[in-house]
Structure formats: C-alpha cells, structure tokens
PDB file of C-alpha atoms in Angstrom:
ATOM      1  CA  MET A   1      90.751  77.268  49.700  1.00 57.00           C
ATOM      2  CA  THR A   2      91.778  73.715  48.790  1.00 66.00           C
ATOM      3  CA  ILE A   3      94.322  71.942  50.971  1.00 72.00           C
ATOM      4  CA  LYS A   4      96.575  69.538  49.062  1.00 77.00           C
ATOM      5  CA  ILE A   5      97.888  66.494  50.892  1.00 75.00           C
ATOM      6  CA  SER A   6      99.674  63.353  49.714  1.00 77.00           C
ATOM      7  CA  PRO A   7      98.033  59.936  50.196  1.00 75.00           C
ATOM      8  CA  GLU A   8     100.971  58.888  52.392  1.00 79.00           C
ATOM      9  CA  ALA A   9     100.565  61.924  54.645  1.00 78.00           C
ATOM     10  CA  MET A  10      96.834  61.298  54.924  1.00 74.00           C
ATOM     11  CA  ASN A  11      97.412  57.668  55.927  1.00 74.00           C
ATOM     12  CA  ASP A  12      99.971  58.778  58.504  1.00 76.00           C
ATOM     13  CA  LEU A  13      97.437  61.174  60.011  1.00 71.00           C
ATOM     14  CA  PHE A  14      94.851  58.436  60.350  1.00 70.00           C
ATOM     15  CA  ASN A  15      97.397  56.022  61.786  1.00 70.00           C
ATOM     16  CA  GLU A  16      98.423  58.550  64.444  1.00 70.00           C
ATOM     17  CA  VAL A  17      94.893  58.982  65.774  1.00 66.00           C
ATOM     18  CA  GLU A  18      94.580  57.305  69.175  1.00 55.00           C
ATOM     19  CA  ALA A  19      90.823  56.860  68.926  1.00 54.00           C
ATOM     20  CA  THR A  20      91.135  53.609  66.956  1.00 69.00           C
ATOM     21  CA  ARG A  21      88.865  51.024  68.543  1.00 78.00           C
ATOM     22  CA  HIS A  22      87.320  47.607  68.037  1.00 83.00           C
ATOM     23  CA  PRO A  23      83.495  47.905  68.034  1.00 88.00           C
ATOM     24  CA  ASP A  24      83.161  44.123  68.328  1.00 92.00           C
ATOM     25  CA  PRO A  25      85.200  42.723  71.266  1.00 88.00           C
ATOM     26  CA  GLY A  26      85.155  39.301  69.633  1.00 88.00           C
ATOM     27  CA  ASP A  27      86.612  40.467  66.318  1.00 93.00           C
ATOM     28  CA  ALA A  28      90.120  41.904  66.190  1.00 92.00           C
ATOM     29  CA  LEU A  29      89.771  42.382  62.421  1.00 94.00           C
ATOM     30  CA  ASP A  30      86.931  44.896  62.830  1.00 95.00           C
ATOM     31  CA  VAL A  31      88.500  48.318  63.428  1.00 92.00           C
ATOM     32  CA  ILE A  32      87.067  51.846  63.620  1.00 91.00           C
ATOM     33  CA  THR A  33      89.459  54.759  63.111  1.00 88.00           C
ATOM     34  CA  GLN A  34      88.250  58.268  63.894  1.00 85.00           C
ATOM     35  CA  SER A  35      89.233  61.001  61.474  1.00 83.00           C
ATOM     36  CA  PRO A  36      91.893  63.512  62.598  1.00 80.00           C
ATOM     37  CA  PRO A  37      89.813  66.426  64.011  1.00 77.00           C
ATOM     38  CA  PHE A  38      91.354  69.119  61.796  1.00 74.00           C
ATOM     39  CA  PHE A  39      90.806  66.937  58.726  1.00 75.00           C
ATOM     40  CA  ALA A  40      87.252  65.653  59.142  1.00 80.00           C
ATOM     41  CA  GLN A  41      84.563  64.580  61.570  1.00 84.00           C
ATOM     42  CA  GLY A  42      83.539  60.952  61.512  1.00 87.00           C
ATOM     43  CA  TYR A  43      85.231  57.617  61.022  1.00 88.00           C
ATOM     44  CA  TRP A  44      86.263  54.754  58.783  1.00 90.00           C
ATOM     45  CA  ARG A  45      85.347  51.230  59.823  1.00 93.00           C
ATOM     46  CA  ASN A  46      87.425  48.518  58.150  1.00 95.00           C
ATOM     47  CA  ILE A  47      86.595  44.816  58.409  1.00 96.00           C
ATOM     48  CA  GLN A  48      88.876  42.150  56.957  1.00 96.00           C
ATOM     49  CA  LEU A  49      86.315  39.441  56.230  1.00 97.00           C
ATOM     50  CA  ARG A  50      88.819  36.945  54.837  1.00 94.00           C
ATOM     51  CA  ASP A  51      92.011  36.880  52.815  1.00 96.00           C
ATOM     52  CA  GLY A  52      91.153  38.835  49.653  1.00 96.00           C
ATOM     53  CA  LEU A  53      87.803  40.219  50.822  1.00 97.00           C
ATOM     54  CA  LYS A  54      87.486  43.516  52.720  1.00 97.00           C
ATOM     55  CA  LEU A  55      84.619  45.749  53.771  1.00 97.00           C
ATOM     56  CA  SER A  56      84.881  49.461  54.588  1.00 96.00           C
ATOM     57  CA  LEU A  57      82.216  51.803  55.951  1.00 95.00           C
ATOM     58  CA  GLY A  58      82.850  55.544  55.762  1.00 91.00           C
ATOM     59  CA  ASN A  59      80.878  58.204  57.645  1.00 89.00           C
ATOM     60  CA  ILE A  60      82.771  61.453  57.106  1.00 86.00           C
ATOM     61  CA  ARG A  61      82.199  65.207  57.022  1.00 82.00           C
ATOM     62  CA  MET A  62      85.240  67.101  55.758  1.00 79.00           C
ATOM     63  CA  CYS A  63      86.341  70.236  57.629  1.00 78.00           C
ATOM     64  CA  ASP A  64      87.734  71.843  54.481  1.00 75.00           C
ATOM     65  CA  ARG A  65      88.332  71.084  50.825  1.00 73.00           C
ATOM     66  CA  PHE A  66      91.118  68.559  50.381  1.00 73.00           C
ATOM     67  CA  GLN A  67      92.854  67.204  47.325  1.00 76.00           C
ATOM     68  CA  THR A  68      95.176  64.213  47.044  1.00 81.00           C
ATOM     69  CA  ASN A  69      97.223  63.206  44.002  1.00 81.00           C
ATOM     70  CA  HIS A  70      97.739  59.483  43.525  1.00 81.00           C
ATOM     71  CA  PRO A  71     100.508  58.159  41.257  1.00 85.00           C
ATOM     72  CA  GLU A  72     100.059  55.446  38.648  1.00 87.00           C
ATOM     73  CA  ALA A  73      99.671  52.109  40.428  1.00 89.00           C
ATOM     74  CA  LYS A  74      98.687  48.477  39.935  1.00 90.00           C
ATOM     75  CA  ALA A  75      95.221  47.546  41.176  1.00 90.00           C
ATOM     76  CA  GLY A  76      94.968  43.876  42.075  1.00 90.00           C
ATOM     77  CA  GLY A  77      91.322  43.759  43.055  1.00 94.00           C
ATOM     78  CA  ILE A  78      87.773  44.669  42.142  1.00 96.00           C
ATOM     79  CA  GLU A  79      86.005  47.388  44.127  1.00 95.00           C
ATOM     80  CA  TYR A  80      82.293  48.055  44.586  1.00 95.00           C
ATOM     81  CA  HIS A  81      81.705  51.549  46.009  1.00 92.00           C
ATOM     82  CA  PHE A  82      78.186  52.641  47.044  1.00 91.00           C
ATOM     83  CA  HIS A  83      77.110  56.053  48.391  1.00 88.00           C
ATOM     84  CA  PHE A  84      74.077  56.643  50.594  1.00 86.00           C
ATOM     85  CA  SER A  85      74.870  60.359  50.646  1.00 79.00           C
ATOM     86  CA  GLY A  86      77.556  62.820  49.603  1.00 76.00           C
ATOM     87  CA  GLN A  87      79.804  62.757  46.564  1.00 72.00           C
ATOM     88  CA  HIS A  88      83.191  61.232  45.885  1.00 70.00           C
ATOM     89  CA  GLN A  89      85.073  62.820  42.989  1.00 67.00           C
ATOM     90  CA  GLU A  90      88.071  61.229  41.326  1.00 71.00           C
ATOM     91  CA  ARG A  91      89.216  59.846  38.007  1.00 67.00           C
ATOM     92  CA  TYR A  92      87.377  56.560  38.369  1.00 70.00           C
ATOM     93  CA  HIS A  93      84.616  57.182  40.925  1.00 68.00           C
ATOM     94  CA  ASN A  94      82.499  60.322  40.535  1.00 69.00           C
ATOM     95  CA  VAL A  95      79.816  58.746  42.668  1.00 77.00           C
ATOM     96  CA  GLY A  96      76.835  60.636  44.101  1.00 75.00           C
ATOM     97  CA  ALA A  97      74.044  59.681  46.484  1.00 77.00           C
ATOM     98  CA  GLY A  98      72.223  56.565  45.341  1.00 81.00           C
ATOM     99  CA  GLN A  99      74.980  55.613  42.907  1.00 83.00           C
ATOM    100  CA  TYR A 100      77.698  52.995  42.874  1.00 89.00           C
ATOM    101  CA  GLY A 101      81.078  52.769  41.217  1.00 89.00           C
ATOM    102  CA  ILE A 102      82.768  49.581  40.075  1.00 92.00           C
ATOM    103  CA  SER A 103      86.431  49.339  39.153  1.00 93.00           C
ATOM    104  CA  GLY A 104      88.388  46.275  38.153  1.00 94.00           C
ATOM    105  CA  SER A 105      91.963  45.122  38.468  1.00 94.00           C
ATOM    106  CA  GLY A 106      94.633  46.422  36.121  1.00 92.00           C
ATOM    107  CA  LEU A 107      96.536  49.695  35.853  1.00 91.00           C
ATOM    108  CA  SER A 108      95.229  52.695  37.793  1.00 89.00           C
ATOM    109  CA  LEU A 109      96.455  55.860  36.072  1.00 84.00           C
ATOM    110  CA  LYS A 110      97.474  59.060  37.850  1.00 82.00           C
ATOM    111  CA  ASN A 111      94.471  60.181  39.801  1.00 78.00           C
ATOM    112  CA  THR A 112      93.378  63.334  41.636  1.00 77.00           C
ATOM    113  CA  VAL A 113      90.818  62.837  44.401  1.00 74.00           C
ATOM    114  CA  ASN A 114      88.763  65.793  45.610  1.00 71.00           C
ATOM    115  CA  PHE A 115      87.030  65.883  48.992  1.00 69.00           C
ATOM    116  CA  SER A 116      84.383  68.575  49.488  1.00 65.00           C
ATOM    117  CA  GLU A 117      83.343  70.068  52.808  1.00 64.00           C
ATOM    118  CA  CYS A 118      79.820  70.803  51.521  1.00 58.00           C
ATOM    119  CA  GLN A 119      78.116  67.529  52.348  1.00 60.00           C
ATOM    120  CA  PRO A 120      78.929  64.567  54.575  1.00 73.00           C
ATOM    121  CA  PHE A 121      79.281  61.249  52.817  1.00 81.00           C
ATOM    122  CA  LEU A 122      78.126  57.857  53.989  1.00 88.00           C
ATOM    123  CA  GLU A 123      79.401  54.936  51.950  1.00 92.00           C
ATOM    124  CA  VAL A 124      79.927  51.193  51.796  1.00 95.00           C
ATOM    125  CA  VAL A 125      82.962  49.828  49.947  1.00 96.00           C
ATOM    126  CA  VAL A 126      83.627  46.157  49.201  1.00 97.00           C
ATOM    127  CA  TRP A 127      87.000  45.074  47.811  1.00 97.00           C
ATOM    128  CA  MET A 128      87.698  41.616  46.396  1.00 97.00           C
ATOM    129  CA  ARG A 129      91.009  40.305  45.096  1.00 96.00           C
ATOM    130  CA  ALA A 130      90.916  39.045  41.500  1.00 93.00           C
ATOM    131  CA  ASP A 131      91.660  35.407  42.390  1.00 92.00           C
ATOM    132  CA  VAL A 132      88.792  35.385  44.894  1.00 94.00           C
ATOM    133  CA  LEU A 133      86.385  36.472  42.159  1.00 93.00           C
ATOM    134  CA  ARG A 134      87.738  33.718  39.902  1.00 91.00           C
ATOM    135  CA  SER A 135      87.144  31.161  42.669  1.00 91.00           C
ATOM    136  CA  PHE A 136      83.381  31.523  42.134  1.00 91.00           C
ATOM    137  CA  VAL A 137      83.605  30.276  38.561  1.00 85.00           C
ATOM    138  CA  GLY A 138      82.039  26.832  38.288  1.00 70.00           C
ATOM    139  CA  ASP A 139      84.756  25.154  36.199  1.00 68.00           C
ATOM    140  CA  ALA A 140      88.315  23.975  36.728  1.00 63.00           C
ATOM    141  CA  ASP A 141      90.159  26.717  34.834  1.00 70.00           C
ATOM    142  CA  GLY A 142      88.475  29.609  36.674  1.00 71.00           C
ATOM    143  CA  GLN A 143      87.754  31.482  33.447  1.00 85.00           C
ATOM    144  CA  LEU A 144      85.251  34.290  33.974  1.00 90.00           C
ATOM    145  CA  PRO A 145      82.257  34.561  31.629  1.00 90.00           C
ATOM    146  CA  VAL A 146      82.930  36.810  28.629  1.00 90.00           C
ATOM    147  CA  ALA A 147      80.547  39.415  30.065  1.00 90.00           C
ATOM    148  CA  LEU A 148      82.776  39.787  33.161  1.00 93.00           C
ATOM    149  CA  GLN A 149      86.293  39.357  31.785  1.00 93.00           C
ATOM    150  CA  HIS A 150      86.806  43.124  31.612  1.00 92.00           C
ATOM    151  CA  LEU A 151      86.832  43.205  35.434  1.00 94.00           C
ATOM    152  CA  ILE A 152      90.251  41.513  35.508  1.00 94.00           C
ATOM    153  CA  ARG A 153      92.808  43.062  33.171  1.00 92.00           C
ATOM    154  CA  PRO A 154      96.611  42.702  32.858  1.00 91.00           C
ATOM    155  CA  VAL A 155      98.621  45.066  35.049  1.00 89.00           C
ATOM    156  CA  GLU A 156      99.838  46.991  31.977  1.00 89.00           C
ATOM    157  CA  GLN A 157      96.271  47.697  30.799  1.00 90.00           C
ATOM    158  CA  GLU A 158      94.120  50.470  32.286  1.00 89.00           C
ATOM    159  CA  LEU A 159      91.493  49.128  34.665  1.00 92.00           C
ATOM    160  CA  TYR A 160      87.793  49.077  33.857  1.00 90.00           C
ATOM    161  CA  SER A 161      85.550  51.566  35.657  1.00 88.00           C
ATOM    162  CA  ARG A 162      81.853  52.421  35.552  1.00 87.00           C
ATOM    163  CA  VAL A 163      79.338  54.387  37.615  1.00 82.00           C
ATOM    164  CA  GLY A 164      75.704  53.337  37.773  1.00 83.00           C
ATOM    165  CA  THR A 165      72.493  53.975  39.666  1.00 82.00           C
ATOM    166  CA  ALA A 166      72.137  51.495  42.507  1.00 87.00           C
ATOM    167  CA  THR A 167      69.154  49.181  42.233  1.00 85.00           C
ATOM    168  CA  PRO A 168      66.785  48.857  45.206  1.00 83.00           C
ATOM    169  CA  ALA A 169      68.314  45.435  45.895  1.00 87.00           C
ATOM    170  CA  MET A 170      71.803  46.975  46.074  1.00 90.00           C
ATOM    171  CA  GLN A 171      70.552  49.689  48.415  1.00 89.00           C
ATOM    172  CA  THR A 172      68.898  47.090  50.636  1.00 89.00           C
ATOM    173  CA  ALA A 173      72.042  44.939  50.900  1.00 92.00           C
ATOM    174  CA  ALA A 174      74.214  47.997  51.620  1.00 93.00           C
ATOM    175  CA  ARG A 175      71.771  49.200  54.267  1.00 91.00           C
ATOM    176  CA  GLN A 176      71.759  45.770  55.903  1.00 92.00           C
ATOM    177  CA  ILE A 177      75.558  45.934  56.095  1.00 94.00           C
ATOM    178  CA  LEU A 178      75.349  49.358  57.703  1.00 90.00           C
ATOM    179  CA  HIS A 179      72.803  48.173  60.286  1.00 90.00           C
ATOM    180  CA  CYS A 180      74.216  44.716  60.978  1.00 91.00           C
ATOM    181  CA  PRO A 181      72.765  43.705  64.385  1.00 87.00           C
ATOM    182  CA  ARG A 182      75.137  40.791  65.080  1.00 92.00           C
ATOM    183  CA  GLN A 183      78.478  40.333  66.782  1.00 93.00           C
ATOM    184  CA  GLY A 184      81.361  37.876  66.644  1.00 94.00           C
ATOM    185  CA  ILE A 185      81.330  35.012  64.181  1.00 95.00           C
ATOM    186  CA  ALA A 186      77.620  35.509  63.426  1.00 96.00           C
ATOM    187  CA  LYS A 187      78.423  39.071  62.328  1.00 96.00           C
ATOM    188  CA  ARG A 188      81.319  37.971  60.146  1.00 96.00           C
ATOM    189  CA  ILE A 189      79.233  35.319  58.387  1.00 97.00           C
ATOM    190  CA  TYR A 190      76.369  37.793  57.916  1.00 96.00           C
ATOM    191  CA  LEU A 191      78.596  40.578  56.549  1.00 97.00           C
ATOM    192  CA  GLU A 192      80.501  38.266  54.224  1.00 97.00           C
ATOM    193  CA  GLY A 193      77.172  37.054  52.845  1.00 97.00           C
ATOM    194  CA  LYS A 194      75.989  40.620  52.251  1.00 96.00           C
ATOM    195  CA  ALA A 195      79.322  41.673  50.706  1.00 97.00           C
ATOM    196  CA  LEU A 196      79.083  38.741  48.291  1.00 97.00           C
ATOM    197  CA  GLU A 197      75.456  39.612  47.609  1.00 96.00           C
ATOM    198  CA  LEU A 198      76.526  43.104  46.523  1.00 95.00           C
ATOM    199  CA  PHE A 199      79.156  41.603  44.249  1.00 95.00           C
ATOM    200  CA  GLY A 200      76.553  39.237  42.832  1.00 95.00           C
ATOM    201  CA  LEU A 201      74.199  42.130  42.090  1.00 94.00           C
ATOM    202  CA  MET A 202      77.070  44.052  40.512  1.00 94.00           C
ATOM    203  CA  ALA A 203      77.997  41.050  38.360  1.00 93.00           C
ATOM    204  CA  GLU A 204      74.351  40.696  37.327  1.00 91.00           C
ATOM    205  CA  ALA A 205      74.279  44.356  36.273  1.00 89.00           C
ATOM    206  CA  GLU A 206      77.525  43.992  34.306  1.00 90.00           C
ATOM    207  CA  ILE A 207      76.224  40.913  32.499  1.00 88.00           C
ATOM    208  CA  ALA A 208      72.935  42.672  31.701  1.00 81.00           C
ATOM    209  CA  LEU A 209      74.866  45.668  30.358  1.00 78.00           C
ATOM    210  CA  HIS A 210      77.031  43.410  28.204  1.00 77.00           C
ATOM    211  CA  ASP A 211      74.036  41.475  26.894  1.00 71.00           C
ATOM    212  CA  SER A 212      72.131  44.677  26.081  1.00 60.00           C
ATOM    213  CA  LYS A 213      74.743  45.894  23.587  1.00 53.00           C
ATOM    214  CA  PRO A 214      73.942  45.927  19.836  1.00 47.00           C
ATOM    215  CA  PRO A 215      72.226  44.261  18.114  1.00 41.00           C
ATOM    216  CA  HIS A 216      69.989  43.903  21.191  1.00 53.00           C
ATOM    217  CA  ALA A 217      70.301  47.489  22.433  1.00 66.00           C
ATOM    218  CA  LEU A 218      67.059  49.368  23.039  1.00 74.00           C
ATOM    219  CA  LYS A 219      66.299  52.473  21.023  1.00 80.00           C
ATOM    220  CA  SER A 220      66.802  55.733  22.922  1.00 76.00           C
ATOM    221  CA  ASP A 221      63.084  56.533  22.675  1.00 84.00           C
ATOM    222  CA  THR A 222      62.220  53.165  24.231  1.00 88.00           C
ATOM    223  CA  VAL A 223      64.707  53.709  27.056  1.00 84.00           C
ATOM    224  CA  ASP A 224      63.121  57.117  27.729  1.00 84.00           C
ATOM    225  CA  ARG A 225      59.682  55.489  27.869  1.00 89.00           C
ATOM    226  CA  ILE A 226      60.952  52.818  30.254  1.00 89.00           C
ATOM    227  CA  HIS A 227      62.303  55.524  32.565  1.00 85.00           C
ATOM    228  CA  TYR A 228      58.991  57.362  32.280  1.00 88.00           C
ATOM    229  CA  ALA A 229      57.167  54.165  33.251  1.00 91.00           C
ATOM    230  CA  ARG A 230      59.452  53.830  36.277  1.00 86.00           C
ATOM    231  CA  ASP A 231      58.688  57.414  37.306  1.00 84.00           C
ATOM    232  CA  ILE A 232      54.929  56.797  37.046  1.00 89.00           C
ATOM    233  CA  LEU A 233      55.278  53.653  39.113  1.00 87.00           C
ATOM    234  CA  LEU A 234      57.109  55.437  41.920  1.00 81.00           C
ATOM    235  CA  GLN A 235      54.782  58.460  41.870  1.00 84.00           C
ATOM    236  CA  ARG A 236      51.818  56.150  42.369  1.00 87.00           C
ATOM    237  CA  LEU A 237      53.377  54.029  45.070  1.00 83.00           C
ATOM    238  CA  GLU A 238      50.250  53.970  47.248  1.00 83.00           C
ATOM    239  CA  TYR A 239      47.982  52.898  44.372  1.00 87.00           C
ATOM    240  CA  PRO A 240      50.249  51.422  41.672  1.00 89.00           C
ATOM    241  CA  PRO A 241      48.838  50.931  38.156  1.00 92.00           C
ATOM    242  CA  THR A 242      48.397  47.526  36.562  1.00 93.00           C
ATOM    243  CA  LEU A 243      50.976  46.381  34.051  1.00 93.00           C
ATOM    244  CA  ALA A 244      48.562  47.034  31.183  1.00 94.00           C
ATOM    245  CA  GLU A 245      47.763  50.532  32.473  1.00 94.00           C
ATOM    246  CA  LEU A 246      51.430  51.353  32.987  1.00 94.00           C
ATOM    247  CA  ALA A 247      52.309  50.192  29.477  1.00 94.00           C
ATOM    248  CA  LYS A 248      49.548  52.352  28.003  1.00 93.00           C
ATOM    249  CA  LEU A 249      50.655  55.413  29.979  1.00 93.00           C
ATOM    250  CA  ALA A 250      54.241  54.920  28.814  1.00 92.00           C
ATOM    251  CA  GLY A 251      53.244  54.399  25.184  1.00 93.00           C
ATOM    252  CA  LEU A 252      54.501  50.806  25.015  1.00 93.00           C
ATOM    253  CA  ASN A 253      52.937  47.385  24.692  1.00 93.00           C
ATOM    254  CA  GLU A 254      53.155  45.056  27.698  1.00 93.00           C
ATOM    255  CA  TYR A 255      55.845  42.852  26.186  1.00 91.00           C
ATOM    256  CA  SER A 256      58.118  45.814  25.380  1.00 91.00           C
ATOM    257  CA  LEU A 257      57.562  47.226  28.860  1.00 92.00           C
ATOM    258  CA  LYS A 258      58.402  43.957  30.619  1.00 91.00           C
ATOM    259  CA  GLN A 259      61.449  43.149  28.502  1.00 87.00           C
ATOM    260  CA  GLY A 260      62.710  46.731  28.431  1.00 87.00           C
ATOM    261  CA  PHE A 261      62.255  47.236  32.168  1.00 88.00           C
ATOM    262  CA  ARG A 262      64.274  44.140  32.967  1.00 83.00           C
ATOM    263  CA  GLN A 263      66.972  45.197  30.507  1.00 79.00           C
ATOM    264  CA  VAL A 264      67.251  48.771  31.822  1.00 78.00           C
ATOM    265  CA  PHE A 265      66.817  48.123  35.564  1.00 76.00           C
ATOM    266  CA  GLY A 266      67.748  44.458  35.898  1.00 71.00           C
ATOM    267  CA  LYS A 267      64.398  43.582  37.498  1.00 78.00           C
ATOM    268  CA  THR A 268      60.788  42.942  36.647  1.00 87.00           C
ATOM    269  CA  VAL A 269      58.426  45.907  36.957  1.00 91.00           C
ATOM    270  CA  PHE A 270      56.881  44.724  40.184  1.00 88.00           C
ATOM    271  CA  GLY A 271      60.132  43.307  41.538  1.00 87.00           C
ATOM    272  CA  TYR A 272      61.541  46.826  41.252  1.00 84.00           C
ATOM    273  CA  LEU A 273      58.396  48.276  42.832  1.00 89.00           C
ATOM    274  CA  HIS A 274      58.596  45.842  45.743  1.00 88.00           C
ATOM    275  CA  ASP A 275      62.230  46.661  46.544  1.00 82.00           C
ATOM    276  CA  TYR A 276      61.617  50.391  46.241  1.00 83.00           C
ATOM    277  CA  SER A 277      58.522  50.150  48.474  1.00 87.00           C
ATOM    278  CA  MET A 278      60.528  48.385  51.159  1.00 86.00           C
ATOM    279  CA  GLU A 279      63.278  51.036  51.006  1.00 80.00           C
ATOM    280  CA  GLN A 280      60.681  53.795  51.327  1.00 82.00           C
ATOM    281  CA  ALA A 281      59.043  51.978  54.218  1.00 87.00           C
ATOM    282  CA  TRP A 282      62.369  51.756  56.068  1.00 83.00           C
ATOM    283  CA  GLN A 283      62.976  55.491  55.673  1.00 76.00           C
ATOM    284  CA  LEU A 284      59.430  56.400  56.734  1.00 84.00           C
ATOM    285  CA  LEU A 285      59.619  54.168  59.802  1.00 87.00           C
ATOM    286  CA  GLU A 286      63.022  55.596  60.749  1.00 79.00           C
ATOM    287  CA  ALA A 287      61.559  59.095  60.692  1.00 76.00           C
ATOM    288  CA  GLY A 288      59.382  58.078  63.635  1.00 81.00           C
ATOM    289  CA  VAL A 289      56.436  60.219  62.478  1.00 83.00           C
ATOM    290  CA  TRP A 290      53.995  57.555  61.295  1.00 88.00           C
ATOM    291  CA  LYS A 291      52.664  54.318  62.752  1.00 91.00           C
ATOM    292  CA  VAL A 292      53.504  50.997  61.119  1.00 93.00           C
ATOM    293  CA  GLU A 293      50.012  50.618  59.650  1.00 93.00           C
ATOM    294  CA  GLU A 294      50.214  54.135  58.181  1.00 92.00           C
ATOM    295  CA  VAL A 295      53.544  53.400  56.531  1.00 91.00           C
ATOM    296  CA  ALA A 296      52.160  50.134  55.155  1.00 93.00           C
ATOM    297  CA  CYS A 297      49.374  52.048  53.401  1.00 91.00           C
ATOM    298  CA  MET A 298      51.785  54.690  52.132  1.00 89.00           C
ATOM    299  CA  VAL A 299      53.823  52.067  50.285  1.00 89.00           C
ATOM    300  CA  GLY A 300      50.827  50.240  48.827  1.00 89.00           C
ATOM    301  CA  TYR A 301      49.994  47.554  51.410  1.00 92.00           C
ATOM    302  CA  ARG A 302      46.409  47.250  52.635  1.00 90.00           C
ATOM    303  CA  ASN A 303      47.152  44.169  54.712  1.00 93.00           C
ATOM    304  CA  LEU A 304      49.380  44.874  57.723  1.00 94.00           C
ATOM    305  CA  CYS A 305      50.385  41.223  58.148  1.00 94.00           C
ATOM    306  CA  ALA A 306      51.464  41.008  54.497  1.00 94.00           C
ATOM    307  CA  PHE A 307      53.498  44.196  54.906  1.00 94.00           C
ATOM    308  CA  SER A 308      55.176  42.914  58.076  1.00 93.00           C
ATOM    309  CA  ARG A 309      56.089  39.615  56.409  1.00 93.00           C
ATOM    310  CA  ALA A 310      57.524  41.382  53.350  1.00 92.00           C
ATOM    311  CA  PHE A 311      59.494  43.853  55.492  1.00 90.00           C
ATOM    312  CA  ARG A 312      60.953  41.145  57.716  1.00 88.00           C
ATOM    313  CA  LYS A 313      61.894  39.022  54.701  1.00 86.00           C
ATOM    314  CA  GLN A 314      63.621  42.027  53.107  1.00 82.00           C
ATOM    315  CA  PHE A 315      65.506  43.386  56.122  1.00 78.00           C
ATOM    316  CA  GLY A 316      65.512  40.638  58.732  1.00 79.00           C
ATOM    317  CA  ILE A 317      63.722  42.744  61.375  1.00 84.00           C
ATOM    318  CA  ARG A 318      60.114  43.657  62.182  1.00 89.00           C
ATOM    319  CA  PRO A 319      58.787  47.033  61.037  1.00 91.00           C
ATOM    320  CA  LYS A 320      58.240  48.174  64.627  1.00 90.00           C
ATOM    321  CA  ASP A 321      61.918  47.527  65.407  1.00 87.00           C
ATOM    322  CA  CYS A 322      62.803  50.216  62.859  1.00 82.00           C
ATOM    323  CA  LEU A 323      60.545  52.953  64.277  1.00 83.00           C
ATOM    324  CA  GLY A 324      62.262  56.237  65.095  1.00 70.00           C
ATOM    325  CA  LYS A 325      65.864  55.172  64.471  1.00 61.00           C
ATOM    326  CA  ASN A 326      66.553  58.412  62.584  1.00 49.00           C
ATOM    327  CA  SER A 327      69.727  57.090  61.011  1.00 42.00           C
ATOM    328  CA  VAL A 328      70.592  56.077  57.480  1.00 38.00           C
TER     329      VAL A 328
END
C-alpha cells in the first residue's frame, strides 16, 4: 500500500515533532528534526551556513511507502544531492547509492516523489542560491563560463537536471561532512569549505562533460575499455598494475588510457586509484576487524607511515582514530 501525502502536510508533521534539537550548543542555525514516528525512523539535520548556502543531512528509514505530489514551482537555487545508501525517486533525482544528482535553477515541473520502505537512505544535500554561485566568477559581470550556464536558467524555462556516479573525491568530501568532528565557528567554517568543495567537484564534472561533447567525444568502444580498465584497477587494489600493463589489458595505448580516463572519470588513473583506496581503507577500518597495518596492505600500501600520512591528508584524522566506528 502506498500512502499519499501533500508536501504541506508532510512539512506540518515534521514541524509538529517536539524532538527538534540543536546538536551544537554554539550554533542556533544547526537543527536536527526527528521524523514523525508513524512516518519514518531517523532525522533531518539542516544547517544554514550563510545566506544562500544550506546543508542538509538525511538519515531516514521509511515505515511505509509514501508518495507526495509537488506542483510546478520556481527553483531559485542549485542543488547537489549525494546518496551513501538508499534510493530517492522523483522526476529530477532518481539517485541510488554512490550516485549524485544535480539540478539547477529555473522551472521545476509537476513532480511525484516516491519514498520506499525497503531500504534506509543516508544522504548529503547542498543547496546554493544562483547569485551565490555567480559570486565565484572572477570578473565584474558575474557571467558563468559557457560550460556552466545551463545551471542557471530563466524561471520560465525548465531547470537542468542530471544524475551521475560520484567520484571518490566527492564521496570523501561528503563523508567528511557527515563525520565533522568540530563545533561552533570552527565547524561552520569547516562545513562551508566542504560544501563548496562538493560544488567545485560538481562544477568540474559539468565542465568535463561539456568539453567531452562532439567533436571530442570518445567512441563507445573506447569508453567501454576505459571502464574495463577501471574495473581491473579496483580488482587489483592490493597489487595494482603499471600504467603500461593496464593499457595493454584494456586494449588501449597509454596515451588513450590516460586521456580517456581523465575524460570519463575526471581524474588521472592513479589519482582515481588513490581516492578509491582511501575510501576502502576508511570502510575497512570502520568495520573494526583488521589492524591498521593489515588495512594498509589491503589497499596497496607496504609502508605504514606512508599510508598513515595519506589517510590523514585525505580525511584529517589518523587511521587508528577510525577503527571500529561501524558507521557510514
């Protein structure tokens, strides 16, 4: 059975919950609201970082199937929506685990959002007003580069939307937001930096996508070989192949592999491998089953000091501080 509820009614239910609290005593703009018990288990945490920049963290397990119907509306901001787990189904964001959705400003058409009770979802959402994005342009008129102009459309034009696979760098920044260890002003500065980092990575991906269009688009066979090379790389994480060996296994020359990999994944081959290795290391350490030195070997590091330096540079904490956390 699917329960249908209006967006207004859903907001009213959340607003009526008395379990709203401030997790950071020094930040009145950081608010956690528990879900109504009959509706879902979990919470939404909303942090107003500054005027025109908001961060939301959702950790929800639905109690039943719900559906909400949203009317046509004007969207005045750009949203980056990343899922660690679960699935979010709607007109613009059919986002699954490990994926992100990006939507721009403009006209949001009528939209049906479906919430499933099958799997809990854990997500990070960053919203930025259009004028805030323009403020990062390095010239007086605030004109976005051609490759990003589709993110800000007139209110009478349907907004831009795309779903993509999150890069390791995106996953790292989102995870750092989720596990922010700071409080007060230090927390706000840290989270704003990470929110902007996610937007920067998103902008980089959009520019790469724009630049990869014909006549520079890769042939479908080449794209398949690039993905195959990525799969080989991740399967041999403990003993990764050399660039020459990887190119040979994928049926490409080294130049095509390097250029194609950057075009498809937005990173160099070994930049991608490094970020993925660090993400795997975090998850292995959180499991609390292996020692730090064992995890280092499992992700391709033979030198424990080198692994510890890389991990701390990536996440801001020592590997041993991550042992046995058992949380995403």
